[in-house]
Short mmCIF file of C-alpha atoms in Angstrom, two decimals:
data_model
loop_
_atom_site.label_atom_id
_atom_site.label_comp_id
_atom_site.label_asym_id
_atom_site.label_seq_id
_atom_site.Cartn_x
_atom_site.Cartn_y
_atom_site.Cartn_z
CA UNK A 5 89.20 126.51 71.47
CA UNK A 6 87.68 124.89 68.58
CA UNK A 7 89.54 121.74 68.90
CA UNK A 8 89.28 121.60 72.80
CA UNK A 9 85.51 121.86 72.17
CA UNK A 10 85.68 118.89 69.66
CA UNK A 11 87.50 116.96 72.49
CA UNK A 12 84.99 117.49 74.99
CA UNK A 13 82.61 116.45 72.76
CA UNK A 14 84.09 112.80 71.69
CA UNK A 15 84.82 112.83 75.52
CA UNK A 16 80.67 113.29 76.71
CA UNK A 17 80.32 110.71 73.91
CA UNK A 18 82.70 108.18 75.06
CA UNK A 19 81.43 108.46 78.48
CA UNK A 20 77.78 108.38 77.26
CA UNK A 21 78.67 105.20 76.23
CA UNK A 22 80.30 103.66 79.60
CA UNK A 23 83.38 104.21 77.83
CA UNK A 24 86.61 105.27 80.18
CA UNK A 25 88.15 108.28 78.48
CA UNK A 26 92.00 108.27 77.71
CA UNK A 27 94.43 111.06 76.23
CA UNK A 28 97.44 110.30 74.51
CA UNK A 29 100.59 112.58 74.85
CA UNK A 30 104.13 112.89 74.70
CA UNK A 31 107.27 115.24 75.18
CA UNK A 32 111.00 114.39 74.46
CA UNK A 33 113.25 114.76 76.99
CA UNK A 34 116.93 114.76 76.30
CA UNK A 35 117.94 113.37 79.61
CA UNK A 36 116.46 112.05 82.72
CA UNK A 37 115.68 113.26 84.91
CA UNK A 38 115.25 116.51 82.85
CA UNK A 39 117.32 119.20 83.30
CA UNK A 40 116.10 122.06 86.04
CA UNK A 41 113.01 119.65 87.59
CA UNK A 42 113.07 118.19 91.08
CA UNK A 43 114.25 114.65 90.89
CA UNK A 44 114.70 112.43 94.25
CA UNK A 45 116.36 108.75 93.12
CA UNK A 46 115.04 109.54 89.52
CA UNK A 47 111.73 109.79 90.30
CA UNK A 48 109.64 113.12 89.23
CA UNK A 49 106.78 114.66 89.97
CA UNK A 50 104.30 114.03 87.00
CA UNK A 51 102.63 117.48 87.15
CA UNK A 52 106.50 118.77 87.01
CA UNK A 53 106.71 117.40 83.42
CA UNK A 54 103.38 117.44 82.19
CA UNK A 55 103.23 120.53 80.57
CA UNK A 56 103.65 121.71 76.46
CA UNK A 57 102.90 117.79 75.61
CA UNK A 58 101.88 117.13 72.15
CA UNK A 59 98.30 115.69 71.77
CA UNK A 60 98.70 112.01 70.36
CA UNK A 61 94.79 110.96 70.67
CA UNK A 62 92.17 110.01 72.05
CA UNK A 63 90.74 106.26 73.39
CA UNK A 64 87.79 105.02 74.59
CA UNK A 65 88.22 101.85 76.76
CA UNK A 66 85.01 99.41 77.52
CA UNK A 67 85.22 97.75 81.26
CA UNK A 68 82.20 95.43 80.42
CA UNK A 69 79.53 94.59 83.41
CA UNK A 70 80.06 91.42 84.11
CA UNK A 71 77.30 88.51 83.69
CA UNK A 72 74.71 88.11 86.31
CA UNK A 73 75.45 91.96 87.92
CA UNK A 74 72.29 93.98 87.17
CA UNK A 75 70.52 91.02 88.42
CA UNK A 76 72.65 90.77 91.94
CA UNK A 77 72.57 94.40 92.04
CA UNK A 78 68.39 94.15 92.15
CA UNK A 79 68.71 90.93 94.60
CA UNK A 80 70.45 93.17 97.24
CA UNK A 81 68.15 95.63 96.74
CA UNK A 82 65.49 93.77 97.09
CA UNK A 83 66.93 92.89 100.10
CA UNK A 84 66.81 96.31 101.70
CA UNK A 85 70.64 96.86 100.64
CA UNK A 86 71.22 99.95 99.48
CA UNK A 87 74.18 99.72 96.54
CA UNK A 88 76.27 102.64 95.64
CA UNK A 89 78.63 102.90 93.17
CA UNK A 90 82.00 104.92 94.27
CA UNK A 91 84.46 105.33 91.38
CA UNK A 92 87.12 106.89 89.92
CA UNK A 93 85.48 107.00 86.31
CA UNK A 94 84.27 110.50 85.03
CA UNK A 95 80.18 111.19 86.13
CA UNK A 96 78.96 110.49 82.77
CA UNK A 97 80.59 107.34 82.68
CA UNK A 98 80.21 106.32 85.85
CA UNK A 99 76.38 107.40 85.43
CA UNK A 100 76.28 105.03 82.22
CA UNK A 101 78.22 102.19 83.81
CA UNK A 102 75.39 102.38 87.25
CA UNK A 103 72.65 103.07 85.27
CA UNK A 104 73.70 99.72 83.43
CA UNK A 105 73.61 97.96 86.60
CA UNK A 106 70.31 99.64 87.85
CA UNK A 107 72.49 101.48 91.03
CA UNK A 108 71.43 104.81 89.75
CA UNK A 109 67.92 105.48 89.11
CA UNK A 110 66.81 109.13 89.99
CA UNK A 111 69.33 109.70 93.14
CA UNK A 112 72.03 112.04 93.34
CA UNK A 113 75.77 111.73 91.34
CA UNK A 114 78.51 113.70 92.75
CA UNK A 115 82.15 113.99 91.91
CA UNK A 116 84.94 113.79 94.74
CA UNK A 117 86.04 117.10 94.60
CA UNK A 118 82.44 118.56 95.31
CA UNK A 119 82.01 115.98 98.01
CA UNK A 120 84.94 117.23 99.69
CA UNK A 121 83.88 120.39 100.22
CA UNK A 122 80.22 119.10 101.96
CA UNK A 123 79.81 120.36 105.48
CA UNK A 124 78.60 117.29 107.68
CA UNK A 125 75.46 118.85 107.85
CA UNK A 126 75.52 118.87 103.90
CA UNK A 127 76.83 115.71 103.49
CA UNK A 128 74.18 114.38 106.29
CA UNK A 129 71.47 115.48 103.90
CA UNK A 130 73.04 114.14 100.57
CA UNK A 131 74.28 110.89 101.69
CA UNK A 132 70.67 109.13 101.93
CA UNK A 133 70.19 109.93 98.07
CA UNK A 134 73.53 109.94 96.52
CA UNK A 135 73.81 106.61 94.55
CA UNK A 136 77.69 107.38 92.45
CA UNK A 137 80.60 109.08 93.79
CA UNK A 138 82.24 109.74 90.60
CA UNK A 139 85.98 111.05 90.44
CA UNK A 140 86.50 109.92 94.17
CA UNK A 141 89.66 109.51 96.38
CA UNK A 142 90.43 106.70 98.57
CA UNK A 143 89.96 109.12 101.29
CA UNK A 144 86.68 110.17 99.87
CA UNK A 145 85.44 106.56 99.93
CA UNK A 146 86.98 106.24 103.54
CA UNK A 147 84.57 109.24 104.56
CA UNK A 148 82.15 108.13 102.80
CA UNK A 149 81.60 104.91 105.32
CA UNK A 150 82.68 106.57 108.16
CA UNK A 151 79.59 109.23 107.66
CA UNK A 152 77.08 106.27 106.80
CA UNK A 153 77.76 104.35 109.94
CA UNK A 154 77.65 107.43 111.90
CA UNK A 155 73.81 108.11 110.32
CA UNK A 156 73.38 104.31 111.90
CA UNK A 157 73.92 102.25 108.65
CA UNK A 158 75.58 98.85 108.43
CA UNK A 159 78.39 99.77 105.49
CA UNK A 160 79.95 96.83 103.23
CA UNK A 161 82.11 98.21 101.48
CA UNK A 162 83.70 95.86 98.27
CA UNK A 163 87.42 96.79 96.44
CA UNK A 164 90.02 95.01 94.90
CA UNK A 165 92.89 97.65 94.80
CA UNK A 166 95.40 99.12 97.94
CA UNK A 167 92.89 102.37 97.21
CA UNK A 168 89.83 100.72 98.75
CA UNK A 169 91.79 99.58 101.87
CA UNK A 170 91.19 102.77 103.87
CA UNK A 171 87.39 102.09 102.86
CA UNK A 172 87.39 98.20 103.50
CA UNK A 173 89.19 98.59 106.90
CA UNK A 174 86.63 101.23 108.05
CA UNK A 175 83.78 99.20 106.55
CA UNK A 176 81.62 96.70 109.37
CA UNK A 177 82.25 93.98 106.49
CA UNK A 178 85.04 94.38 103.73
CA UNK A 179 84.79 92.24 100.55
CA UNK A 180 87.62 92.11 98.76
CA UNK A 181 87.93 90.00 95.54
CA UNK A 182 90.27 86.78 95.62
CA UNK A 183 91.52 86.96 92.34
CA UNK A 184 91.96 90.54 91.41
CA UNK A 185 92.51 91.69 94.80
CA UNK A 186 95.62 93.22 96.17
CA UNK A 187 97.30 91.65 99.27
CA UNK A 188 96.54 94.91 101.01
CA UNK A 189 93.21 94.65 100.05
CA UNK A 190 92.74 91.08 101.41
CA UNK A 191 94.23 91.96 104.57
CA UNK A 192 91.72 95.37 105.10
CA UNK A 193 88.65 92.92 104.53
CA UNK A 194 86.69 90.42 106.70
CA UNK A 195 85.30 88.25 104.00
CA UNK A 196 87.40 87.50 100.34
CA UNK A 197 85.43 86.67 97.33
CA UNK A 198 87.36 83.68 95.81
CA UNK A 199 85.18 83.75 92.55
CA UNK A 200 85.44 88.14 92.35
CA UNK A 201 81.71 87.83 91.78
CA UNK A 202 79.46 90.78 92.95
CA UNK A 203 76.84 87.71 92.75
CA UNK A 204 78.83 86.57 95.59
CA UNK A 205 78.22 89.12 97.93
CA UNK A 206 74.29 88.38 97.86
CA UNK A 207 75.10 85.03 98.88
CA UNK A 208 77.13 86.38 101.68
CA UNK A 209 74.30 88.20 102.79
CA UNK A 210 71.73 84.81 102.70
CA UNK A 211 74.21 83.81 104.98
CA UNK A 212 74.71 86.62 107.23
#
């Protein structure tokens, strides 16, 4: 207990830090697939194999803000847009990273798994204050828009990866980034970001 407690402490630091939290394991195997586990074409399930690991380390990984960010993040709000930051990062990370970009100020930050279990009526009364969705789920981020635009809001939704296409697709505008972005991605969105700038997206709007 001593040592998980250590963990969890380097981990809240990390995080504190807008660092992304990664542990390091391994188990030998003497063939593959291993012997008594579910294989179909030599794939496994990972939660079939992921158990008496040995504990390798710990990393802390730093997904800088890019230039120019905070200051497109307080142009759209400026605006009227109302940014929200919907992640897969940890809440104290994802807290760090939005507080970084002045998203979250004194609003609400609530992980996936307790956003799931929302009644509409719940979620209704959250959504107008919740500024991260930490630990989220493409589907979460799919809901997510779908309950905005039923509350009467015009949702853009931005993403780079096949996650964010249920989101993008459901979205009244998708940006997807030009660069980074999946194929999937491009083809869920209405407008692609050839530069991958969030900068970009206030431009968009001048236009709009």
């Amino acid at each position: 207990q001593s040592d998980r407690d250590a963990l969890t402490g380097t981990i809240d630091s990390y995080a504190r830090q807008s660092l992304r939290t990664i542990g390091l394991v391994y188990r030998d195997f003497e063939s593959w697939p291993p012997a008594g586990i579910d294989s179909e074409n030599g794939h496994v399930e990972l939660s079939a194999v992921l158990k008496d690991v040995v504990f390798l380390g710990l990393v802390g990984i730093q997904d800088p803000v890019r230039a120019g960010v905070p200051e497109a993040v307080k142009k759209a709000q400026h605006a009227g847009v109302v940014v929200r930051m919907v992640t897969g990062d940890n809440a104290v990370t994802a807290q760090a990273i939005a507080t970084e970009c002045g998203i979250y100020t004194d609003g609400v930050i609530m992980e996936g798994p307790a956003f799931r279990r929302l009644s509409e009526e719940q979620m209704n009364e959250t959504l107008p204050r919740l500024q991260v969705l930490a630990r989220s789920s493409p589907e979460d981020k799919r809901i997510l828009v779908t309950r905005l635009k039923a509350l009467g809001e015009t949702v853009a939704v931005t993403g780079d990866g096949t996650n964010d296409a249920p989101a993008l697709k459901a979205a009244d505008v998708g940006f997807s980034m030009g660069i980074a972005g999946t194929e999937v991605a491009k083809e869920a969105s209405s407008i692609v970001l050839m530069d991958d700038n969030f900068a970009s997206i206030v431009a968009a709007i001048e236009e709009g």
